[in-house]
Amino acid sequence: MAMGVAVAADLVWHLASGVAGLLLVVAVWVFYFVWWTPRQLERALRAQGLDGTSYRFPHGDRELSARLDREVHAKPMTFSHSIIPRVAPFTHRTVSQYGKISFTWAGPVPEVTITDVGLVRQLLLNMSHDFEKPKLNPLAKFFFRGVFTYEGEKWAKHRRILNPAFHMEKLKQMLPAFRTCCNDLISKWENMVGSGTCYEFDVWSDLQTFAANVISTAALGTSYEEGKRVYQIQTQQIVPFVQAAQSLNVPGSEFLPAERKKRIKALDREIRELLGSIIKKREEDIKNVKASNGNLLGLLLESTMTDSQEHGNNNAGMTIEEVIEECKLFYFAGQETSAVLLTWTMILLSMHPEWQVRAREEVLRVFGENKPDFDGLSRLKTVTMILHEVLRLYPPITFIQRHTYKTIKLGDVNYPPGVLLRLPILFFNHDPEIWGEDASEFNPERFAEGVSNACKNHQMVFFPFGGGPRNCIGQNFALMEAKMALAAILQHFSFELSPAYAHAPLIVLSLVPQHGAHLRLRRF
């Protein structure tokens, strides 16, 4: 009996010691990273002439930013393209108050917003390898990783293997899949309109489904029904991902029990099983017929096999786990980017019907009633101008971030390790100093001489897909998909805003219409 009591007491003592040790680690972490380090970084930035908000322990400016978001998102805005005060109210207020280079606080981390055009090229091109991607909360890794999040040699290896799959000649092989998905969308809308004069509905949800269908068919080489569950899971992951990405990264927090963590991990297991099964089928296809069948996954598997052979090492290519991560990234980034681009394009062409007429005239002149093909798509100058202008006014990704892991001199400022540098794409895209006094107006004509001549004095400021070596590898895929879909839609329908449409752009992960995209569709 006495021995049992002694053993129990010993266990209690060890447990108490372990808990005390963990609490000590957390306390030291909080003191160093959440109290002492932010104050040192703030002193270093202010000493060099930068201005910004003062650090508030422990959440920084997150509460104020969230409050401003709630206020502006409570109601829609007017039919204007001056969307910055609604889309990014906190950053808009900060830049207005503290200047073109100013800092705020993402928790205990200083976030320097740079809207000085002269520093863009230096940061994105000349110094691209001097920075890292921001470190996410450990739970955020369950959403996606892939080439988007990798650094150094791992990023270079994945980019090298992925590049061949996105060459224009390879993308041409995917046109039949694009065309099939477009046909499905057009058929659905024709049935909805029927014999009536018009049909009123929210195109946002249908364009999300269309983009998911394209990714399933053209990227993964499967059917929409087979890939639908992948899309559903990623949709369910968005809210917990955003919550995890915005939360403080306390050491050991990933090991603590939490309902959110359990849910994230369960969804991750399911999506890995689904993608693993699809990848296995594609591998068998390649082994049996020695061809990729024109889908992105097949091309990726061929590329990774070729890379292994060229380097004489089976480990030189990607592992199955790495391919799964790239597929998760393909699925989310490809679906989200294309859906929002097409949705905002239809909204803006409804707001500016004269450009809808011009685009349709061009499509009918190039294709008539024939299905869009690759050669014809490359001749759609007006459609291309419109897509670029939509990307300028409503970019899917509204900012780019880089993290300093060593002291970096940018302009006249030495940024110490541990600082986030933020390039707000949306602010550059709406800057009158770059685009002229009509910067917040819809004017595709500014791209008549191509992207490089749209703003002659500042050529490196239009980067809706990112800039420098780390630009989006799938931008040609997204633009080709958007051109084909828009051409098919213009061949068959005219459209206008519904009275139910509320103009309310909102950042979730990308820039989306908060209340959908309610349009009236008519057969053309």
Coordinates of C-alpha atoms in Angstrom, one line a residue:
M1 CA 0.0 0.0 0.0
A2 CA 2.8 2.4 1.0
M3 CA 4.7 1.5 -2.2
G4 CA 1.7 2.3 -4.3
V5 CA 1.3 5.6 -2.7
A6 CA 5.0 6.3 -3.2
V7 CA 4.7 5.4 -6.9
A8 CA 1.7 7.6 -7.4
A9 CA 3.4 10.5 -5.7
D10 CA 6.4 10.0 -7.9
L11 CA 4.2 10.1 -11.0
V12 CA 2.5 13.2 -9.8
W13 CA 5.8 14.9 -9.1
H14 CA 7.1 14.0 -12.6
L15 CA 3.9 15.2 -14.2
A16 CA 4.0 18.4 -12.3
S17 CA 7.7 18.9 -13.3
G18 CA 6.8 18.3 -16.9
V19 CA 4.0 20.8 -16.9
A20 CA 6.2 23.3 -15.1
G21 CA 8.9 22.8 -17.7
L22 CA 6.5 23.3 -20.5
L23 CA 5.1 26.5 -18.9
L24 CA 8.7 27.8 -18.4
V25 CA 9.4 27.2 -22.1
V26 CA 6.2 29.0 -23.1
A27 CA 7.0 31.8 -20.7
V28 CA 10.5 32.3 -22.1
W29 CA 9.2 32.1 -25.7
V30 CA 6.5 34.7 -24.9
F31 CA 9.0 37.1 -23.2
Y32 CA 11.6 36.8 -26.0
F33 CA 9.5 36.6 -29.2
V34 CA 6.3 38.3 -28.1
W35 CA 7.6 41.1 -25.8
W36 CA 11.4 41.8 -26.1
T37 CA 12.0 41.1 -29.8
P38 CA 9.2 43.3 -31.2
R39 CA 10.4 46.2 -29.2
Q40 CA 13.9 45.8 -30.4
L41 CA 12.7 45.6 -34.0
E42 CA 10.5 48.7 -33.6
R43 CA 13.5 50.7 -32.3
A44 CA 15.6 49.6 -35.2
L45 CA 13.0 50.7 -37.8
R46 CA 12.2 54.0 -36.2
A47 CA 15.9 54.8 -35.8
Q48 CA 16.1 54.7 -39.6
G49 CA 13.3 57.1 -40.2
L50 CA 10.4 54.7 -40.7
D51 CA 7.1 55.5 -39.1
G52 CA 4.2 53.2 -38.2
T53 CA 1.9 52.0 -35.4
S54 CA 3.3 51.2 -32.0
Y55 CA 3.5 47.5 -31.0
R56 CA 0.6 46.3 -28.8
F57 CA 1.3 43.1 -26.8
P58 CA 0.6 40.4 -27.9
H59 CA -1.6 40.7 -31.0
G60 CA -0.2 43.8 -32.5
D61 CA -2.7 45.5 -34.9
R62 CA -4.9 42.4 -35.5
E63 CA -7.8 43.6 -33.4
L64 CA -7.9 47.0 -35.0
S65 CA -7.6 45.6 -38.5
A66 CA -10.4 43.1 -37.8
R67 CA -12.6 45.9 -36.5
L68 CA -12.1 48.0 -39.6
D69 CA -12.8 45.0 -41.8
R70 CA -16.1 44.3 -40.0
E71 CA -17.1 48.0 -40.4
V72 CA -16.5 48.3 -44.1
H73 CA -17.8 44.8 -44.9
A74 CA -21.2 45.4 -43.2
K75 CA -22.6 47.0 -46.4
P76 CA -21.7 47.0 -50.1
M77 CA -20.0 49.9 -51.9
T78 CA -21.1 52.0 -54.9
F79 CA -20.5 50.7 -58.4
S80 CA -17.0 52.1 -58.4
H81 CA -13.6 50.5 -59.0
S82 CA -12.0 52.5 -56.2
I83 CA -12.0 49.5 -54.0
I84 CA -8.9 49.9 -51.8
P85 CA -10.8 51.6 -48.8
R86 CA -13.2 48.6 -48.7
V87 CA -10.8 45.8 -49.6
A88 CA -7.8 46.9 -47.4
P89 CA -9.1 49.5 -45.0
F90 CA -6.3 49.1 -42.4
T91 CA -3.5 49.2 -45.0
H92 CA -5.2 52.2 -46.7
R93 CA -5.3 54.0 -43.4
T94 CA -1.7 53.1 -42.5
V95 CA -0.3 54.3 -45.8
S96 CA -2.3 57.5 -45.7
Q97 CA -1.2 58.3 -42.2
Y98 CA 2.5 57.1 -42.2
G99 CA 3.6 57.2 -45.8
K100 CA 4.7 55.0 -48.7
I101 CA 7.0 52.9 -46.5
S102 CA 5.4 52.3 -43.1
F103 CA 5.0 49.5 -40.6
T104 CA 2.3 47.8 -38.7
W105 CA 2.2 44.6 -36.6
A106 CA 1.0 41.1 -37.6
G107 CA 1.0 39.9 -34.0
P108 CA 4.6 40.3 -32.7
V109 CA 6.0 40.6 -36.2
P110 CA 6.6 44.0 -37.9
E111 CA 5.1 44.2 -41.3
V112 CA 6.6 46.9 -43.5
T113 CA 4.2 47.9 -46.4
I114 CA 6.2 49.2 -49.4
T115 CA 4.3 51.3 -51.9
D116 CA 7.4 53.0 -53.3
V117 CA 7.6 52.0 -57.0
G118 CA 11.4 52.4 -57.1
L119 CA 11.9 49.6 -54.7
V120 CA 9.8 47.0 -56.5
R121 CA 12.3 45.9 -59.1
Q122 CA 15.1 45.8 -56.5
L123 CA 13.1 43.5 -54.2
L124 CA 11.5 41.2 -56.7
L125 CA 14.3 40.9 -59.3
N126 CA 17.7 41.9 -58.0
M127 CA 17.2 40.6 -54.5
S128 CA 14.8 37.7 -54.9
H129 CA 17.1 35.1 -53.3
D130 CA 17.8 37.3 -50.2
F131 CA 14.3 36.7 -48.8
E132 CA 12.2 33.9 -47.6
K133 CA 8.5 33.2 -47.7
P134 CA 6.8 34.0 -44.4
K135 CA 6.7 31.1 -41.9
L136 CA 3.1 29.9 -41.4
N137 CA 1.5 28.4 -38.3
P138 CA 2.4 24.6 -38.4
L139 CA -1.3 23.7 -38.9
A140 CA -1.4 25.8 -42.1
K141 CA 0.9 23.2 -43.8
F142 CA -2.1 20.8 -44.0
F143 CA -3.8 23.1 -46.5
F144 CA -1.0 23.1 -49.1
R145 CA 2.7 23.4 -49.4
G146 CA 4.3 22.7 -52.8
V147 CA 6.6 25.0 -54.8
F148 CA 4.7 28.1 -53.6
T149 CA 6.1 27.6 -50.0
Y150 CA 9.5 26.1 -50.7
E151 CA 12.9 27.8 -50.4
G152 CA 16.4 27.4 -51.7
E153 CA 17.5 24.1 -53.4
K154 CA 14.1 22.5 -52.8
W155 CA 12.3 25.3 -54.5
A156 CA 14.8 25.3 -57.4
K157 CA 14.4 21.5 -57.9
H158 CA 10.6 21.6 -57.9
R159 CA 10.5 24.6 -60.2
R160 CA 12.9 22.8 -62.6
I161 CA 10.7 19.7 -62.7
L162 CA 7.4 21.7 -63.0
N163 CA 8.5 24.1 -65.7
P164 CA 8.3 21.7 -68.7
A165 CA 4.7 20.8 -67.8
F166 CA 3.7 24.5 -68.2
H167 CA 5.4 25.2 -71.5
M168 CA 3.0 26.6 -74.1
E169 CA 3.4 23.6 -76.3
K170 CA 2.3 21.3 -73.4
L171 CA -0.6 23.6 -72.6
K172 CA -1.9 23.2 -76.1
Q173 CA -2.4 19.5 -75.4
M174 CA -4.9 20.5 -72.7
L175 CA -7.2 22.5 -75.1
P176 CA -9.5 19.5 -75.7
A177 CA -10.1 19.3 -71.9
F178 CA -10.7 23.0 -71.7
R179 CA -13.1 22.8 -74.6
T180 CA -15.1 19.9 -73.0
C181 CA -15.5 21.9 -69.7
C182 CA -16.6 25.0 -71.7
N183 CA -19.2 22.9 -73.5
D184 CA -20.6 21.6 -70.2
L185 CA -20.9 25.2 -68.9
I186 CA -22.5 26.5 -72.0
S187 CA -25.0 23.6 -72.2
K188 CA -26.0 24.1 -68.5
W189 CA -26.6 27.8 -69.0
E190 CA -28.5 27.3 -72.3
N191 CA -30.8 24.9 -70.4
M192 CA -31.2 27.4 -67.6
V193 CA -32.1 30.3 -70.0
G194 CA -34.4 27.9 -72.0
S195 CA -36.7 29.7 -74.4
G196 CA -37.2 32.7 -72.1
T197 CA -35.9 36.2 -72.7
C198 CA -33.4 36.0 -69.9
Y199 CA -32.4 34.1 -66.8
E200 CA -31.2 35.8 -63.5
F201 CA -28.8 33.9 -61.3
D202 CA -25.4 34.0 -59.4
V203 CA -22.7 33.0 -61.9
W204 CA -20.0 32.9 -59.1
S205 CA -20.9 29.4 -58.0
D206 CA -21.2 28.1 -61.5
L207 CA -17.8 29.5 -62.5
Q208 CA -16.2 28.0 -59.4
T209 CA -17.6 24.6 -60.5
F210 CA -16.4 25.2 -64.0
A211 CA -12.9 26.0 -62.8
A212 CA -12.9 22.9 -60.6
N213 CA -14.0 20.9 -63.6
V214 CA -11.0 22.3 -65.6
I215 CA -8.5 21.4 -62.9
S216 CA -10.0 17.9 -62.5
T217 CA -9.9 17.2 -66.3
A218 CA -7.0 19.2 -67.6
A219 CA -4.7 19.2 -64.6
L220 CA -5.4 15.8 -62.9
G221 CA -6.7 13.9 -65.9
T222 CA -9.8 12.7 -64.1
S223 CA -13.5 13.6 -64.2
Y224 CA -15.2 16.4 -62.3
E225 CA -17.2 13.9 -60.3
E226 CA -14.0 12.1 -59.3
G227 CA -12.3 15.4 -58.4
K228 CA -15.3 17.0 -56.8
R229 CA -14.5 15.7 -53.4
V230 CA -11.0 17.3 -53.6
Y231 CA -12.7 20.6 -54.3
Q232 CA -15.2 20.1 -51.5
I233 CA -12.5 19.3 -49.0
Q234 CA -10.4 22.4 -50.0
T235 CA -13.4 24.6 -49.7
Q236 CA -14.0 23.2 -46.1
Q237 CA -10.3 23.8 -45.3
I238 CA -10.3 27.6 -46.2
V239 CA -11.7 28.9 -42.9
P240 CA -9.6 26.8 -40.5
F241 CA -6.5 27.5 -42.7
V242 CA -7.1 31.3 -42.5
Q243 CA -7.6 31.0 -38.7
A244 CA -4.4 28.9 -38.3
A245 CA -2.4 31.2 -40.6
Q246 CA -3.4 34.3 -38.5
S247 CA -2.9 32.8 -35.1
L248 CA 0.2 33.1 -32.9
N249 CA 2.7 30.3 -33.5
V250 CA 3.5 29.2 -29.9
P251 CA 6.1 26.4 -29.7
G252 CA 4.4 23.0 -29.1
S253 CA 0.9 24.3 -29.9
E254 CA 0.5 21.8 -32.7
F255 CA 0.7 19.0 -30.2
L256 CA -2.1 20.3 -28.0
P257 CA -5.6 18.8 -28.3
A258 CA -7.9 21.0 -30.3
E259 CA -11.0 20.4 -32.3
R260 CA -9.8 22.6 -35.2
K261 CA -6.6 20.7 -35.4
K262 CA -8.4 17.3 -35.5
R263 CA -10.7 18.5 -38.3
I264 CA -7.8 19.9 -40.3
K265 CA -5.8 16.6 -40.0
A266 CA -8.9 14.5 -40.9
L267 CA -9.5 16.5 -44.1
D268 CA -5.8 16.3 -45.0
R269 CA -5.8 12.5 -44.7
E270 CA -8.8 12.2 -46.9
I271 CA -7.5 14.5 -49.6
R272 CA -4.1 12.7 -49.6
E273 CA -5.9 9.4 -50.1
L274 CA -7.9 10.8 -53.0
L275 CA -5.0 12.4 -54.7
G276 CA -2.8 9.3 -54.1
S277 CA -5.3 7.1 -55.9
I278 CA -5.5 9.5 -58.9
I279 CA -1.7 9.7 -59.0
K280 CA -1.4 5.9 -59.0
K281 CA -3.8 5.7 -62.0
R282 CA -1.8 8.3 -63.9
E283 CA 1.5 6.4 -63.2
E284 CA -0.1 3.2 -64.6
D285 CA -1.3 5.1 -67.7
I286 CA 2.3 6.4 -68.3
K287 CA 3.8 2.9 -67.9
N288 CA 1.2 1.3 -70.2
V289 CA 0.9 3.8 -73.0
K290 CA 4.1 6.0 -72.5
A291 CA 2.1 9.2 -72.7
S292 CA 0.7 11.8 -70.4
N293 CA -2.7 12.0 -72.2
G294 CA -2.3 15.8 -72.2
N295 CA -3.0 16.4 -68.5
L296 CA -0.8 18.4 -66.1
L297 CA -0.4 15.6 -63.6
G298 CA 0.8 13.2 -66.4
L299 CA 3.2 15.8 -67.7
L300 CA 4.5 16.4 -64.2
L301 CA 5.1 12.6 -63.6
E302 CA 6.8 12.4 -67.0
S303 CA 9.0 15.4 -66.1
T304 CA 10.0 14.0 -62.7
M305 CA 10.9 10.7 -64.3
T306 CA 13.0 12.5 -67.0
D307 CA 14.7 14.6 -64.3
S308 CA 15.6 11.4 -62.4
Q309 CA 17.0 9.8 -65.5
E310 CA 19.1 12.9 -66.5
H311 CA 20.6 13.1 -63.1
G312 CA 21.2 9.3 -62.9
N313 CA 19.4 9.2 -59.5
N314 CA 15.9 7.9 -58.8
N315 CA 15.8 10.3 -55.8
A316 CA 16.4 13.4 -58.1
G317 CA 12.8 13.6 -59.0
M318 CA 9.8 14.2 -56.7
T319 CA 8.5 11.7 -54.2
I320 CA 4.8 10.7 -54.3
E321 CA 4.3 12.9 -51.2
E322 CA 5.8 15.8 -53.0
V323 CA 3.6 15.2 -56.1
I324 CA 0.6 15.1 -53.8
E325 CA 1.6 18.5 -52.4
E326 CA 1.9 20.0 -55.9
C327 CA -1.5 18.6 -56.9
K328 CA -3.1 20.2 -53.8
L329 CA -1.5 23.5 -54.9
F330 CA -2.6 23.0 -58.5
Y331 CA -6.1 22.3 -57.4
F332 CA -6.5 25.2 -55.1
A333 CA -4.5 27.9 -56.9
G334 CA -5.8 26.9 -60.4
Q335 CA -9.4 26.7 -59.4
E336 CA -9.5 29.8 -57.3
T337 CA -7.5 32.1 -59.7
S338 CA -9.5 31.1 -62.8
A339 CA -12.9 31.4 -61.0
V340 CA -12.3 34.9 -59.6
L341 CA -10.8 36.1 -62.9
L342 CA -13.8 35.0 -64.9
T343 CA -16.3 36.2 -62.4
W344 CA -14.9 39.7 -62.1
T345 CA -14.6 39.8 -66.0
M346 CA -18.3 39.1 -66.4
I347 CA -19.1 41.7 -63.7
L348 CA -17.0 44.4 -65.3
L349 CA -18.3 43.6 -68.8
S350 CA -21.8 44.0 -67.4
M351 CA -20.8 47.4 -65.9
H352 CA -19.2 48.4 -69.2
P353 CA -21.4 46.9 -71.9
E354 CA -19.6 48.8 -74.7
W355 CA -16.5 46.6 -74.0
Q356 CA -18.7 43.5 -73.9
V357 CA -19.8 44.4 -77.4
R358 CA -16.3 45.0 -78.6
A359 CA -15.1 41.7 -77.2
R360 CA -18.0 39.7 -78.7
E361 CA -17.4 41.3 -82.1
E362 CA -13.8 40.2 -82.0
V363 CA -14.6 36.7 -80.9
L364 CA -17.2 36.3 -83.7
R365 CA -14.8 37.8 -86.2
V366 CA -12.0 35.3 -85.3
F367 CA -14.1 32.2 -84.6
G368 CA -17.6 32.8 -86.0
E369 CA -19.7 29.9 -84.7
N370 CA -16.7 27.5 -84.5
K371 CA -15.2 26.3 -81.3
P372 CA -12.3 28.4 -80.1
D373 CA -8.9 27.0 -81.0
F374 CA -5.3 27.8 -79.9
D375 CA -4.4 29.9 -83.0
G376 CA -7.5 31.9 -82.7
L377 CA -7.1 32.5 -78.9
S378 CA -3.7 34.0 -79.6
R379 CA -5.3 36.6 -81.9
L380 CA -7.9 37.9 -79.4
K381 CA -6.3 41.3 -78.7
T382 CA -9.3 43.0 -77.2
V383 CA -10.2 40.0 -75.0
T384 CA -6.6 39.9 -73.8
M385 CA -6.7 43.7 -73.0
I386 CA -9.9 43.2 -71.0
L387 CA -8.4 40.3 -69.0
H388 CA -5.3 42.4 -68.2
E389 CA -7.4 45.3 -67.1
V390 CA -9.6 43.1 -64.9
L391 CA -6.4 41.6 -63.3
R392 CA -5.2 45.2 -62.7
L393 CA -8.3 46.4 -61.0
Y394 CA -9.3 43.2 -59.3
P395 CA -6.2 41.1 -58.9
P396 CA -6.8 37.6 -57.4
I397 CA -3.8 38.0 -55.1
T398 CA -3.7 41.5 -53.5
F399 CA -0.3 41.5 -51.9
I400 CA 3.1 39.7 -51.9
Q401 CA 5.1 39.1 -48.8
R402 CA 8.8 38.4 -48.2
H403 CA 10.5 37.6 -44.9
T404 CA 14.0 38.8 -43.9
Y405 CA 16.1 36.0 -42.4
K406 CA 19.3 38.2 -42.3
T407 CA 19.9 42.0 -42.4
I408 CA 18.9 43.3 -45.8
K409 CA 19.5 46.8 -47.2
L410 CA 16.6 47.9 -49.4
G411 CA 16.7 51.5 -50.5
D412 CA 18.1 53.5 -47.6
V413 CA 16.9 51.1 -44.9
N414 CA 18.6 48.1 -43.3
Y415 CA 15.9 45.7 -42.4
P416 CA 16.9 43.3 -39.5
P417 CA 16.0 39.6 -39.5
G418 CA 12.4 38.9 -38.5
V419 CA 10.7 41.6 -40.6
L420 CA 7.9 41.0 -43.1
L421 CA 8.1 43.1 -46.3
R422 CA 4.7 43.5 -48.0
L423 CA 4.1 44.6 -51.6
P424 CA 0.4 45.5 -51.9
I425 CA -0.3 44.6 -55.6
L426 CA -3.7 46.3 -55.4
F427 CA -2.2 49.7 -54.4
F428 CA 0.3 49.6 -57.3
N429 CA -2.5 48.7 -59.7
H430 CA -4.6 51.7 -58.6
D431 CA -1.8 54.3 -58.3
P432 CA -2.4 57.4 -60.4
E433 CA 1.4 58.1 -60.5
I434 CA 1.8 54.9 -62.4
W435 CA -1.4 54.6 -64.5
G436 CA -2.6 58.2 -64.8
E437 CA -5.6 60.0 -63.4
D438 CA -7.9 57.3 -64.6
A439 CA -6.1 54.6 -62.6
S440 CA -9.4 53.5 -60.9
E441 CA -11.4 53.4 -64.1
F442 CA -12.0 50.5 -66.4
N443 CA -10.0 51.2 -69.5
P444 CA -8.6 48.1 -71.3
E445 CA -7.2 50.5 -74.0
R446 CA -4.2 51.1 -71.7
F447 CA -3.0 47.6 -72.6
A448 CA -3.3 48.1 -76.4
E449 CA 0.5 48.0 -76.9
G450 CA 1.0 45.1 -74.5
V451 CA 1.7 44.9 -70.8
S452 CA 5.3 46.2 -71.0
N453 CA 4.0 49.5 -72.5
A454 CA 1.0 50.0 -70.4
C455 CA 2.9 52.2 -67.9
K456 CA 6.1 53.2 -69.7
N457 CA 7.8 54.8 -66.8
H458 CA 7.3 51.9 -64.4
Q459 CA 7.5 48.7 -66.3
M460 CA 7.9 46.4 -63.3
V461 CA 4.7 47.3 -61.5
F462 CA 2.1 45.1 -63.1
F463 CA 2.5 41.7 -61.6
P464 CA -0.9 40.1 -60.9
F465 CA 0.7 36.7 -60.9
G466 CA 3.7 37.7 -58.8
G467 CA 7.1 39.0 -60.1
G468 CA 10.6 37.9 -60.5
P469 CA 11.8 34.2 -60.5
R470 CA 9.0 33.2 -58.1
N471 CA 6.2 34.4 -60.3
C472 CA 3.2 32.1 -60.6
I473 CA 4.1 29.1 -62.8
G474 CA 0.5 28.6 -63.8
Q475 CA -0.2 32.0 -65.2
N476 CA -0.3 30.9 -68.9
F477 CA -2.7 28.0 -67.9
A478 CA -5.0 30.5 -66.1
L479 CA -5.0 33.0 -69.0
M480 CA -5.6 30.3 -71.7
E481 CA -8.5 28.9 -69.7
A482 CA -10.0 32.4 -69.1
K483 CA -9.7 33.3 -72.9
M484 CA -11.4 30.1 -74.0
A485 CA -14.2 30.3 -71.4
L486 CA -14.9 34.0 -72.1
A487 CA -14.8 33.4 -75.9
A488 CA -17.4 30.6 -75.6
I489 CA -19.6 32.6 -73.2
L490 CA -19.6 35.7 -75.6
Q491 CA -20.4 33.4 -78.6
H492 CA -23.6 32.3 -76.9
F493 CA -24.8 34.9 -74.4
S494 CA -25.0 38.6 -73.5
F495 CA -25.2 39.5 -69.9
E496 CA -25.9 42.5 -67.6
L497 CA -26.0 43.2 -63.9
S498 CA -29.1 42.0 -61.9
P499 CA -30.8 44.4 -59.6
A500 CA -29.8 41.9 -56.9
Y501 CA -26.1 42.4 -57.5
A502 CA -24.3 44.1 -54.6
H503 CA -20.8 45.4 -55.4
A504 CA -18.7 44.1 -52.5
P505 CA -15.2 42.9 -53.3
L506 CA -13.7 41.0 -50.3
I507 CA -10.3 39.4 -49.5
V508 CA -10.7 35.8 -48.2
L509 CA -7.7 34.1 -49.7
S510 CA -8.2 35.8 -53.0
L511 CA -10.3 38.8 -54.0
V512 CA -13.9 37.5 -54.3
P513 CA -17.4 39.0 -54.6
Q514 CA -18.7 38.9 -51.0
H515 CA -22.4 38.6 -52.1
G516 CA -21.9 36.7 -55.3
A517 CA -22.2 37.8 -58.9
H518 CA -25.9 38.1 -59.7
L519 CA -26.3 38.6 -63.5
R520 CA -29.0 38.5 -66.1
L521 CA -28.1 36.1 -69.0
R522 CA -29.6 36.2 -72.5
R523 CA -29.1 34.0 -75.5
F524 CA -27.1 35.8 -78.1

